């Protein structure tokens, strides 16, 4: 049982209690537990096995601790089973459609007997929703669009889910007999923001028990196919995993082929044909003679190219750039000198300034900025001028105690609907790093939203525009904003655009980050951590940056402190 699976059970419980209109405090306690467990780096299942006290975890009380014990021991939760029985099966899924809260789910069920995504689609198509209380032409249209997006994302998973399972399965399979090499290919290796399935490739010596061991992996719901060289399984989260065993003579070619993308492969194969070669998952052949196969780098050199980093393999110009020797020198995690967005207990983070700084120090950073919310973010207890003033003093006190890392005074200030900032210039002047961002009132036209944001970042106090589109991957598309105009304004005002490394966000997304750097706009890559453990999420921001052809020189927090401070707009 992974933490993620346990957290998933608690959020399902919260969803169903929500539809049933139960006590909000009870619902919140399940949501908090789901979040706390999802954020932990230590395995909760291991804690149970070691007899540790789960109630020490913030947000976990006796009743939830008891349920965790049950889940770890039995693999399921009887309470969730009962709750599911008490509702039509398809209802909880409706909550996953953007804009469908428990109240709407209940309304549609009570009035139109809508108990599944199919039925919701049918009713919306017939125009039956707009006549219901609180609904109208516009809200029905919004649901139709949300349904289309939901269908398009169905069966896909966030990169973090895919990558963490891939890493866990590979670590597990490495312990099988005779495994010589094992790697994840496919969209996970290209670090796409969502993945459809996992493609794992291995080289094994004869007599290996890798496939037997695979069938024993904890997270598997069912084996789809079980063979000597290829097995497929479905995990309990729904993700499919294919494991292939390959001969060493074609491992490199297979790794290249199964990494894709399909579009990159087609272009590469065309290039091979032009050179009188044949490229396949088995190797590169001149007539019947193999000229490459065991090694991926040699597959590329056989067609006259340097090795191309997997993140670039989308046939978006990488083959042409490689041919001219103009591939970017992509940014790496080790290039990062600081993290510029994080929250503490002053607003919606879980730990103090000092605890965030200690963790950042352990990651080897030179500096961090503490950037709690401004008052407009009411749910997070956002700060007004007075509270921010006190919080900045708290940051200074932490700095006095902690050596070896610079703790910058910062804030994440909201851009109000009219484009003004949510805090006075006088207090913003006290902050060394000011991130501006939009957190509410997303329903504006693109023109109005673009105007709002550009007005916000035109304030000379602003250094960075945070999570620039507000999207949540596979959950909500973000607000409408004209990216070309935003990029132009960021350049004119000298404001950096953020790549938010939180795996639910990852915006600017890859293609937008590429556009920004091409236009000479600087980027910031930050985790937006709400707990010390989330500072580890930086790698996801790096993946997105790499997919956007970003180099270390494009990123303000890849510079040493002094240089970085000089680059902040004055
Ligand atoms: P996904 O799983 O939808 O997130 O995306 P991928 O890229 O992992 O795609 P997948 O799992 O269907 O196939 C893995 C790789 O295998 C893909 O990236 C390229 C290669 N591949 C699959 N089908 C074809 C094909 O029809 N032609 C070529 N050239 N390559 C293919
Ligand atoms: Ca795949
Ligand atoms: Ca596949
Ligand atoms: Zn934010």
Coordinates of C-alpha atoms and ligand atoms in Angstrom, one line a residue:
X1 CA 0.0 0.0 0.0
X2 CA 1.5 3.3 -1.1
X3 CA 0.7 6.5 0.7
X4 CA -1.1 7.6 -2.4
X5 CA -3.5 4.7 -2.3
X6 CA -4.4 5.4 1.3
X7 CA -4.8 9.1 0.6
X8 CA -7.1 8.1 -2.3
X9 CA -9.4 6.1 0.0
X10 CA -9.8 9.1 2.4
X11 CA -10.5 11.5 -0.4
X12 CA -13.2 9.1 -1.8
X13 CA -14.7 9.0 1.7
X14 CA -14.8 12.8 1.9
X15 CA -16.4 13.0 -1.6
X16 CA -19.2 10.7 -0.7
X17 CA -19.8 12.3 2.7
X18 CA -19.9 15.6 0.8
X19 CA -22.6 14.4 -1.6
X20 CA -24.6 13.0 1.3
X21 CA -24.4 16.5 2.9
X22 CA -22.7 15.2 6.1
X23 CA -21.1 17.3 8.8
X24 CA -18.5 19.6 7.2
X25 CA -16.0 19.1 10.0
X26 CA -16.1 15.4 9.5
X27 CA -15.6 15.9 5.8
X28 CA -12.7 18.2 6.3
X29 CA -11.0 15.8 8.7
X30 CA -10.9 13.2 5.9
X31 CA -9.7 15.7 3.4
X32 CA -6.9 16.8 5.7
X33 CA -5.9 13.3 6.4
X34 CA -5.7 12.6 2.6
X35 CA -3.5 15.6 2.1
X36 CA -1.3 14.9 5.1
X37 CA -0.7 11.3 4.0
X38 CA -0.2 12.3 0.3
X39 CA 2.5 14.7 1.4
X40 CA 4.5 12.4 3.6
X41 CA 7.8 11.0 2.4
X42 CA 7.8 8.2 5.0
X43 CA 5.6 5.2 4.1
X44 CA 2.5 5.0 6.3
X45 CA 2.2 1.3 5.7
X46 CA 5.8 0.8 7.1
X47 CA 4.9 3.0 10.1
X48 CA 2.0 0.7 10.8
X49 CA 4.1 -2.4 10.5
X50 CA 6.8 -0.9 12.8
X51 CA 4.1 -0.2 15.4
X52 CA 4.6 3.6 15.2
X53 CA 2.0 6.0 16.5
X54 CA 0.0 7.4 13.6
X55 CA -1.6 10.0 15.7
X56 CA 1.7 11.8 15.8
X57 CA 1.1 12.7 12.1
X58 CA -0.6 16.2 12.1
X59 CA -4.2 15.9 10.9
X60 CA -4.6 12.2 11.9
X61 CA -6.8 11.4 14.9
X62 CA -7.8 8.2 16.6
X63 CA -10.6 7.2 14.2
X64 CA -8.6 7.8 11.0
X65 CA -5.5 6.1 12.5
X66 CA -7.7 3.1 13.1
X67 CA -8.9 3.1 9.5
X68 CA -5.3 3.3 8.3
X69 CA -4.4 0.2 10.3
X70 CA -7.4 -1.6 8.7
X71 CA -6.4 -0.5 5.2
X72 CA -2.8 -1.6 5.6
X73 CA -3.9 -5.0 7.1
X74 CA -6.7 -5.8 4.7
X75 CA -6.1 -3.7 1.6
X76 CA -9.5 -2.0 1.9
X77 CA -11.7 0.1 4.1
X78 CA -15.1 -1.3 5.2
X79 CA -16.5 2.2 5.9
X80 CA -15.8 3.3 2.3
X81 CA -17.5 0.1 1.1
X82 CA -20.6 0.9 3.2
X83 CA -20.6 4.5 1.9
X84 CA -20.4 3.3 -1.7
X85 CA -23.3 0.9 -1.2
X86 CA -25.4 3.8 0.1
X87 CA -25.1 5.7 -3.2
X88 CA -25.5 4.9 -6.8
X89 CA -22.1 3.7 -8.1
X90 CA -21.4 6.4 -10.7
X91 CA -22.1 9.5 -8.5
X92 CA -18.6 10.0 -7.0
X93 CA -17.1 10.0 -10.5
X94 CA -19.3 13.0 -11.4
X95 CA -17.3 15.0 -8.8
X96 CA -14.2 14.6 -11.0
X97 CA -15.8 16.8 -13.7
X98 CA -14.7 20.4 -13.3
X99 CA -17.4 22.6 -11.9
X100 CA -19.3 19.6 -10.5
X101 CA -19.4 20.0 -6.7
X102 CA -21.4 17.9 -4.3
X103 CA -24.3 20.3 -4.4
X104 CA -24.7 20.0 -8.2
X105 CA -24.2 16.2 -8.1
X106 CA -27.0 16.0 -5.6
X107 CA -29.3 18.4 -7.5
X108 CA -28.9 16.6 -10.8
X109 CA -29.4 13.2 -9.1
X110 CA -32.5 14.3 -7.1
X111 CA -34.1 16.1 -10.1
X112 CA -33.0 14.2 -13.2
X113 CA -31.7 10.9 -11.7
X114 CA -28.3 11.6 -13.2
X115 CA -26.0 8.9 -11.7
X116 CA -23.2 8.6 -14.2
X117 CA -21.0 10.5 -16.6
X118 CA -22.9 9.0 -19.5
X119 CA -26.2 10.2 -18.2
X120 CA -24.9 13.7 -17.4
X121 CA -23.6 13.8 -21.0
X122 CA -27.0 12.8 -22.4
X123 CA -28.9 15.3 -20.2
X124 CA -26.6 18.1 -21.1
X125 CA -26.8 17.2 -24.8
X126 CA -30.6 17.4 -24.7
X127 CA -30.5 20.8 -22.9
X128 CA -32.1 19.4 -19.7
X129 CA -29.7 21.0 -17.2
X130 CA -30.3 24.7 -18.0
X131 CA -33.9 24.6 -16.6
X132 CA -32.8 23.4 -13.1
X133 CA -32.6 25.8 -10.1
X134 CA -29.4 27.9 -10.2
X135 CA -28.5 26.7 -13.7
X136 CA -28.7 28.5 -17.0
X137 CA -27.6 28.5 -20.7
X138 CA -24.0 29.4 -19.7
X139 CA -23.6 27.0 -16.9
X140 CA -24.9 24.1 -19.0
X141 CA -22.4 25.1 -21.8
X142 CA -19.6 25.1 -19.2
X143 CA -20.6 21.5 -18.2
X144 CA -20.6 20.4 -21.8
X145 CA -17.1 21.8 -22.2
X146 CA -15.9 20.3 -18.9
X147 CA -17.3 16.9 -20.1
X148 CA -15.3 17.1 -23.3
X149 CA -12.1 17.8 -21.4
X150 CA -12.8 15.0 -18.9
X151 CA -13.3 12.6 -21.8
X152 CA -10.0 13.7 -23.4
X153 CA -8.1 13.2 -20.1
X154 CA -9.7 9.9 -19.2
X155 CA -7.3 7.1 -18.9
X156 CA -4.4 9.4 -18.5
X157 CA -2.4 10.0 -15.3
X158 CA -0.3 12.9 -14.0
X159 CA 3.4 12.4 -14.6
X160 CA 4.1 12.3 -10.9
X161 CA 1.8 9.2 -10.5
X162 CA 3.4 7.5 -13.6
X163 CA 7.0 8.3 -12.6
X164 CA 6.7 7.4 -9.0
X165 CA 5.1 4.0 -9.9
X166 CA 7.7 3.5 -12.6
X167 CA 10.5 4.1 -10.0
X168 CA 8.8 1.9 -7.4
X169 CA 8.3 -1.0 -9.9
X170 CA 11.8 -0.7 -11.3
X171 CA 13.3 -0.8 -7.7
X172 CA 11.2 -3.9 -7.0
X173 CA 12.1 -5.7 -10.3
X174 CA 15.8 -5.0 -9.8
X175 CA 15.7 -7.5 -7.0
X176 CA 14.6 -10.3 -9.4
X177 CA 17.3 -12.8 -10.4
X178 CA 19.4 -12.0 -13.4
X179 CA 18.3 -8.5 -14.1
X180 CA 21.2 -6.8 -16.0
X181 CA 19.5 -3.5 -16.9
X182 CA 16.0 -2.0 -16.5
X183 CA 14.6 1.3 -17.6
X184 CA 11.3 3.1 -18.2
X185 CA 10.7 4.2 -21.8
X186 CA 7.6 5.9 -23.2
X187 CA 6.0 9.2 -22.2
X188 CA 7.4 8.8 -18.6
X189 CA 10.9 8.9 -19.9
X190 CA 10.0 12.0 -22.1
X191 CA 8.5 13.5 -18.9
X192 CA 5.3 14.4 -20.5
X193 CA 2.9 16.1 -18.1
X194 CA 0.4 13.1 -18.4
X195 CA 1.0 9.5 -19.2
X196 CA -1.2 6.8 -20.7
X197 CA 0.7 3.7 -19.6
X198 CA 4.1 2.6 -18.4
X199 CA 6.6 0.9 -20.8
X200 CA 9.4 -0.8 -18.9
X201 CA 12.3 -2.5 -20.7
X202 CA 14.8 -4.9 -19.2
X203 CA 17.8 -7.1 -20.1
X204 CA 17.9 -10.4 -18.2
X205 CA 20.1 -13.4 -18.2
X206 CA 18.5 -16.8 -18.9
X207 CA 16.7 -18.2 -15.9
X208 CA 15.6 -14.8 -14.6
X209 CA 12.4 -14.8 -12.6
X210 CA 11.6 -11.2 -13.4
X211 CA 8.1 -11.9 -14.7
X212 CA 7.2 -14.0 -11.7
X213 CA 8.4 -11.3 -9.5
X214 CA 6.4 -8.6 -11.5
X215 CA 3.2 -10.6 -10.9
X216 CA 3.9 -10.3 -7.2
X217 CA 4.1 -6.5 -7.2
X218 CA 1.9 -5.0 -4.4
X219 CA -0.1 -2.4 -6.4
X220 CA -1.4 -4.8 -9.1
X221 CA -5.1 -5.2 -9.5
X222 CA -5.0 -7.8 -12.4
X223 CA -2.6 -9.3 -14.8
X224 CA -3.6 -8.7 -18.4
X225 CA -1.0 -10.8 -20.0
X226 CA 1.8 -12.9 -18.5
X227 CA 4.6 -14.2 -20.8
X228 CA 8.3 -14.9 -20.8
X229 CA 9.3 -11.7 -22.7
X230 CA 6.2 -9.5 -22.3
X231 CA 3.8 -9.0 -19.4
X232 CA 1.1 -6.4 -18.8
X233 CA -0.7 -5.6 -15.6
X234 CA -3.2 -3.1 -14.4
X235 CA -2.5 -1.3 -11.1
X236 CA -5.1 -0.6 -8.6
X237 CA -5.1 3.0 -9.6
X238 CA -6.0 2.0 -13.2
X239 CA -2.6 2.6 -14.8
X240 CA -1.4 -0.1 -17.2
X241 CA 2.2 -1.3 -17.0
X242 CA 4.0 -3.3 -19.8
X243 CA 7.2 -5.0 -19.0
X244 CA 9.4 -6.3 -21.9
X245 CA 12.5 -8.4 -21.7
X246 CA 14.9 -7.7 -24.6
X247 CA 18.1 -9.3 -25.9
X248 CA 21.2 -7.1 -25.2
X249 CA 21.8 -6.8 -28.9
X250 CA 18.7 -4.7 -29.4
X251 CA 18.2 -2.9 -26.0
X252 CA 19.4 0.5 -27.3
X253 CA 17.2 0.3 -30.4
X254 CA 14.2 -0.8 -28.3
X255 CA 14.8 1.9 -25.7
X256 CA 14.8 4.5 -28.6
X257 CA 11.7 3.0 -30.2
X258 CA 9.6 2.7 -27.0
X259 CA 10.6 6.1 -25.7
X260 CA 9.0 7.7 -28.7
X261 CA 7.3 9.9 -29.4
X262 CA 5.7 8.2 -32.3
X263 CA 6.2 11.5 -34.3
X264 CA 9.9 11.6 -33.4
X265 CA 10.3 8.0 -34.4
X266 CA 8.6 8.5 -37.8
X267 CA 10.9 11.4 -38.6
X268 CA 14.0 9.5 -37.4
X269 CA 13.0 6.5 -39.5
X270 CA 12.5 8.7 -42.6
X271 CA 16.0 10.1 -42.0
X272 CA 17.5 6.6 -41.8
X273 CA 15.8 5.6 -45.0
X274 CA 17.3 8.6 -46.8
X275 CA 20.7 7.3 -45.6
X276 CA 20.1 3.9 -47.0
X277 CA 19.5 2.4 -43.5
X278 CA 16.6 0.7 -41.9
X279 CA 15.7 1.7 -38.3
X280 CA 13.5 -0.5 -36.1
X281 CA 13.0 -1.5 -32.5
X282 CA 15.6 -4.3 -33.3
X283 CA 18.4 -2.1 -34.5
X284 CA 19.8 0.0 -37.3
X285 CA 20.5 -2.1 -40.4
X286 CA 22.5 -1.7 -43.6
X287 CA 21.1 -4.4 -45.7
X288 CA 21.1 -7.4 -43.3
X289 CA 24.1 -6.1 -41.3
X290 CA 23.3 -4.5 -37.9
X291 CA 25.2 -1.2 -37.5
X292 CA 23.7 -0.3 -34.2
X293 CA 21.4 -1.9 -31.6
X294 CA 22.8 -2.5 -28.1
X295 CA 23.3 1.2 -27.3
X296 CA 20.9 4.1 -27.7
X297 CA 23.5 6.7 -28.4
X298 CA 24.9 4.6 -31.3
X299 CA 21.4 4.4 -32.8
X300 CA 21.5 8.2 -33.1
X301 CA 25.1 8.3 -34.3
X302 CA 24.3 5.7 -37.0
X303 CA 21.8 8.1 -38.5
X304 CA 24.3 11.0 -38.2
X305 CA 23.0 12.7 -35.0
X306 CA 24.1 13.3 -31.5
X307 CA 22.0 11.7 -28.8
X308 CA 18.8 13.7 -28.2
X309 CA 17.5 14.1 -24.7
X310 CA 14.2 12.2 -24.3
X311 CA 12.3 15.4 -23.2
X312 CA 12.9 16.9 -26.7
X313 CA 11.7 13.9 -28.7
X314 CA 8.4 15.3 -29.9
X315 CA 9.4 16.2 -33.5
X316 CA 9.2 19.8 -32.6
X317 CA 12.5 20.7 -34.4
X318 CA 14.9 18.7 -32.3
X319 CA 16.1 16.5 -35.2
X320 CA 16.9 19.6 -37.2
X321 CA 18.6 21.3 -34.2
X322 CA 20.6 18.1 -33.6
X323 CA 21.7 17.9 -37.2
X324 CA 23.1 21.5 -37.0
X325 CA 24.7 20.9 -33.6
X326 CA 22.3 23.3 -32.0
X327 CA 20.6 21.3 -29.4
X328 CA 20.1 23.3 -26.2
X329 CA 22.2 22.5 -23.1
X330 CA 19.2 21.7 -21.0
X331 CA 18.9 22.8 -17.4
X332 CA 19.4 20.1 -14.7
X333 CA 18.3 19.8 -11.1
X334 CA 21.8 20.4 -9.9
X335 CA 21.9 23.8 -11.6
X336 CA 19.2 25.1 -9.1
X337 CA 20.6 27.5 -6.4
X338 CA 17.3 28.4 -4.8
X339 CA 13.6 28.0 -4.5
X340 CA 11.4 31.1 -4.8
X341 CA 7.9 30.1 -3.9
X342 CA 6.9 28.4 -0.6
X343 CA 4.3 28.8 2.2
X344 CA 4.5 28.5 5.9
X345 CA 2.1 28.3 8.9
X346 CA 1.6 32.1 8.4
X347 CA -0.9 31.1 5.7
X348 CA -1.6 27.6 4.4
X349 CA 1.7 25.9 4.8
X350 CA 2.2 23.2 7.4
X351 CA 5.6 24.3 8.9
X352 CA 7.5 27.3 10.1
X353 CA 9.9 29.5 8.2
X354 CA 12.8 27.8 10.1
X355 CA 11.7 24.3 9.2
X356 CA 11.3 25.2 5.5
X357 CA 14.8 26.8 5.6
X358 CA 16.4 23.8 7.3
X359 CA 15.0 21.5 4.6
X360 CA 16.1 23.8 1.8
X361 CA 19.6 23.9 3.4
X362 CA 19.7 20.1 3.3
X363 CA 18.9 20.2 -0.4
X364 CA 22.0 22.3 -0.9
X365 CA 20.3 25.6 -1.9
X366 CA 22.0 28.9 -1.5
X367 CA 18.8 30.8 -1.0
X368 CA 15.0 30.6 -0.7
X369 CA 12.2 33.1 -0.7
X370 CA 9.3 32.7 1.8
X371 CA 6.2 33.7 -0.1
X372 CA 3.0 33.4 1.9
X373 CA -0.4 34.5 0.5
X374 CA -2.0 38.0 0.6
X375 CA -5.5 38.5 2.1
X376 CA -7.5 37.9 -1.0
X377 CA -6.8 34.2 -0.6
X378 CA -9.2 33.9 2.3
X379 CA -9.3 30.1 2.5
X380 CA -5.5 30.2 3.2
X381 CA -5.8 32.9 5.8
X382 CA -3.9 35.3 3.5
X383 CA -1.9 38.2 5.1
X384 CA -2.8 41.8 5.3
X385 CA -0.2 44.6 5.6
X386 CA 0.1 44.3 9.3
X387 CA 0.3 40.5 9.5
X388 CA 2.8 40.5 6.6
X389 CA 4.9 43.1 8.5
X390 CA 5.1 40.8 11.5
X391 CA 5.8 37.8 9.3
X392 CA 8.7 39.5 7.6
X393 CA 10.2 40.0 11.1
X394 CA 9.7 36.3 11.7
X395 CA 11.7 35.6 8.5
X396 CA 14.5 37.9 9.8
X397 CA 14.5 36.1 13.1
X398 CA 14.8 32.7 11.4
X399 CA 17.6 34.1 9.3
X400 CA 19.4 35.2 12.5
X401 CA 19.3 31.6 13.7
X402 CA 20.1 29.7 10.5
X403 CA 23.4 30.1 8.8
X404 CA 24.4 28.8 5.4
X405 CA 21.3 29.8 3.5
X406 CA 19.9 33.2 2.7
X407 CA 16.2 33.4 3.6
X408 CA 14.6 36.1 1.5
X409 CA 11.6 38.1 2.6
X410 CA 8.9 37.4 0.1
X411 CA 5.2 37.4 -0.6
X412 CA 2.8 35.9 -3.2
X413 CA 0.5 38.9 -3.7
X414 CA -2.9 38.5 -5.5
X415 CA -3.8 40.5 -8.6
X416 CA -7.3 41.7 -7.9
X417 CA -9.9 41.5 -10.7
X418 CA -9.3 45.2 -11.6
X419 CA -5.5 44.6 -11.9
X420 CA -4.5 46.3 -8.6
X421 CA -2.3 44.4 -6.2
X422 CA -3.8 43.1 -2.9
X423 CA -1.2 44.9 -0.7
X424 CA 0.2 48.4 -0.4
X425 CA 3.4 49.4 -2.2
X426 CA 4.8 50.4 1.2
X427 CA 4.8 46.8 2.4
X428 CA 5.8 45.3 -1.0
X429 CA 8.9 47.5 -0.8
X430 CA 9.9 45.6 2.3
X431 CA 9.9 42.3 0.4
X432 CA 12.9 41.2 -1.5
X433 CA 10.9 38.8 -3.7
X434 CA 7.4 39.7 -4.9
X435 CA 5.4 37.0 -6.8
X436 CA 2.1 38.2 -8.3
X437 CA -0.5 35.7 -9.0
X438 CA -4.2 35.1 -9.7
X439 CA -6.2 32.8 -7.3
X440 CA -9.8 33.7 -7.8
X441 CA -12.4 35.1 -10.2
X442 CA -11.2 33.0 -13.1
X443 CA -14.4 33.5 -15.1
X444 CA -13.4 36.5 -17.1
X445 CA -13.0 36.9 -20.9
X446 CA -9.5 36.3 -22.2
X447 CA -9.2 40.0 -23.0
X448 CA -10.2 41.1 -19.5
X449 CA -8.0 38.5 -17.8
X450 CA -5.0 39.5 -19.9
X451 CA -5.6 43.1 -19.1
X452 CA -5.9 42.3 -15.4
X453 CA -2.7 40.4 -15.3
X454 CA -0.7 42.8 -17.4
X455 CA -1.8 45.7 -15.2
X456 CA -0.8 43.6 -12.1
X457 CA 2.7 42.8 -13.3
X458 CA 3.2 46.4 -14.5
X459 CA 3.5 47.4 -10.9
X460 CA 7.3 47.9 -10.5
X461 CA 7.3 46.0 -7.2
X462 CA 6.6 42.7 -8.9
X463 CA 9.5 40.4 -9.8
X464 CA 7.8 37.1 -10.8
X465 CA 4.4 36.1 -12.1
X466 CA 3.4 32.9 -10.4
X467 CA 1.7 29.8 -11.9
X468 CA 0.8 31.9 -15.0
X469 CA -2.3 30.1 -16.3
X470 CA -3.8 28.7 -13.0
X471 CA -4.5 25.3 -14.5
X472 CA -4.6 22.0 -12.6
X473 CA -3.6 19.1 -14.7
X474 CA -6.5 16.8 -15.6
X475 CA -8.6 18.9 -13.2
X476 CA -9.2 22.4 -14.5
X477 CA -7.9 24.1 -17.6
X478 CA -6.9 27.4 -16.0
X479 CA -8.2 30.9 -16.8
X480 CA -8.1 32.2 -20.3
X481 CA -5.1 34.4 -21.0
X482 CA -3.3 35.5 -24.1
X483 CA 0.1 34.0 -23.7
X484 CA 1.8 36.0 -26.5
X485 CA 0.7 39.3 -24.9
X486 CA 1.6 38.1 -21.4
X487 CA 5.1 37.1 -22.7
X488 CA 5.6 40.4 -24.4
X489 CA 4.5 42.3 -21.2
X490 CA 6.8 40.2 -19.0
X491 CA 9.7 41.1 -21.3
X492 CA 8.8 44.8 -21.4
X493 CA 8.5 45.0 -17.6
X494 CA 11.4 42.7 -16.8
X495 CA 9.2 40.3 -14.9
X496 CA 10.1 36.6 -14.7
X497 CA 7.5 34.0 -15.5
X498 CA 7.3 31.0 -13.1
X499 CA 7.3 27.4 -14.0
X500 CA 5.5 26.0 -11.0
X501 CA 7.1 22.7 -10.2
X502 CA 4.1 21.3 -8.3
X503 CA 3.1 18.2 -10.4
X504 CA -0.6 19.2 -10.3
X505 CA 0.3 22.6 -11.9
X506 CA 3.4 22.6 -14.1
X507 CA 2.6 26.0 -15.6
X508 CA 4.0 27.7 -17.6
X509 CA 3.7 24.5 -19.5
X510 CA 6.5 23.2 -21.8
X511 CA 5.4 24.9 -25.0
X512 CA 4.8 28.2 -23.3
X513 CA 8.1 28.1 -21.5
X514 CA 9.8 27.6 -24.8
X515 CA 8.0 30.6 -26.3
X516 CA 9.0 32.7 -23.3
X517 CA 12.7 31.9 -23.5
X518 CA 12.7 32.4 -27.3
X519 CA 11.3 35.9 -26.6
X520 CA 14.0 36.6 -24.1
X521 CA 11.8 36.4 -21.0
X522 CA 13.5 35.0 -17.9
X523 CA 11.9 32.1 -16.0
X524 CA 11.8 31.1 -12.3
X525 CA 11.3 27.5 -11.3
X526 CA 9.7 27.1 -7.9
X527 CA 8.0 24.3 -6.0
X528 CA 5.2 26.3 -4.3
X529 CA 5.9 24.0 -1.4
X530 CA 3.3 23.9 1.4
X531 CA 5.5 21.5 3.5
X532 CA 9.2 20.8 3.7
X533 CA 8.7 17.5 1.8
X534 CA 7.2 19.4 -1.1
X535 CA 10.5 21.2 -1.7
X536 CA 11.6 17.8 -3.2
X537 CA 9.2 18.4 -6.1
X538 CA 11.6 20.7 -7.9
X539 CA 12.5 17.9 -10.3
X540 CA 9.1 18.2 -11.9
X541 CA 9.6 21.9 -12.7
X542 CA 13.0 20.9 -14.2
X543 CA 11.3 18.3 -16.4
X544 CA 8.8 20.9 -17.8
X545 CA 11.6 23.4 -18.3
X546 CA 13.7 20.8 -20.2
X547 CA 10.6 19.9 -22.4
X548 CA 10.6 23.7 -23.1
X549 CA 14.2 23.7 -24.3
X550 CA 15.2 25.8 -21.3
X551 CA 18.8 26.2 -20.3
X552 CA 20.2 27.2 -16.9
X553 CA 21.0 30.7 -18.2
X554 CA 17.3 31.3 -18.7
X555 CA 16.4 30.7 -15.1
X556 CA 16.9 33.4 -12.4
X557 CA 17.1 31.0 -9.5
X558 CA 19.8 29.0 -11.2
X559 CA 22.2 31.9 -10.6
X560 CA 24.3 32.4 -7.5
X561 CA 22.7 34.7 -4.9
X562 CA 24.5 37.9 -5.8
X563 CA 23.9 37.6 -9.5
X564 CA 20.3 36.6 -8.8
X565 CA 19.6 39.6 -6.7
X566 CA 21.0 41.8 -9.4
X567 CA 18.7 40.3 -12.0
X568 CA 15.6 41.0 -10.0
X569 CA 13.9 44.0 -11.5
X570 CA 14.6 47.1 -9.6
Ligands
LIG1 P1 1.3 7.4 -23.6 O1 1.6 6.0 -23.1 O2 0.1 7.6 -24.3 O3 1.5 8.4 -22.5 O4 2.5 7.7 -24.7 P2 3.7 6.9 -25.1 O5 4.5 7.8 -26.0 O6 4.4 6.2 -24.0 O7 3.0 5.9 -26.1 P3 2.8 4.3 -26.1 O8 2.9 3.7 -24.7 O9 1.6 4.0 -26.9 O10 4.0 3.7 -27.0 C1 5.3 3.8 -26.5 C2 6.2 4.3 -27.6 O11 6.3 3.2 -28.6 C3 5.8 5.5 -28.4 O12 6.2 6.7 -27.7 C4 6.5 5.3 -29.7 C5 6.5 3.8 -29.9 N1 5.3 3.5 -30.8 C6 4.1 3.0 -30.4 N2 3.4 2.9 -31.5 C7 4.1 3.3 -32.6 C8 3.9 3.4 -34.0 O13 2.8 3.0 -34.5 N3 4.9 3.8 -34.7 C9 6.1 4.2 -34.2 N4 7.0 4.7 -35.0 N5 6.3 4.2 -32.9 C10 5.3 3.7 -32.1
LIG2 CA1 3.4 4.7 -22.6
LIG3 CA1 2.6 1.3 -24.0
LIG4 ZN1 -0.4 30.5 -5.6

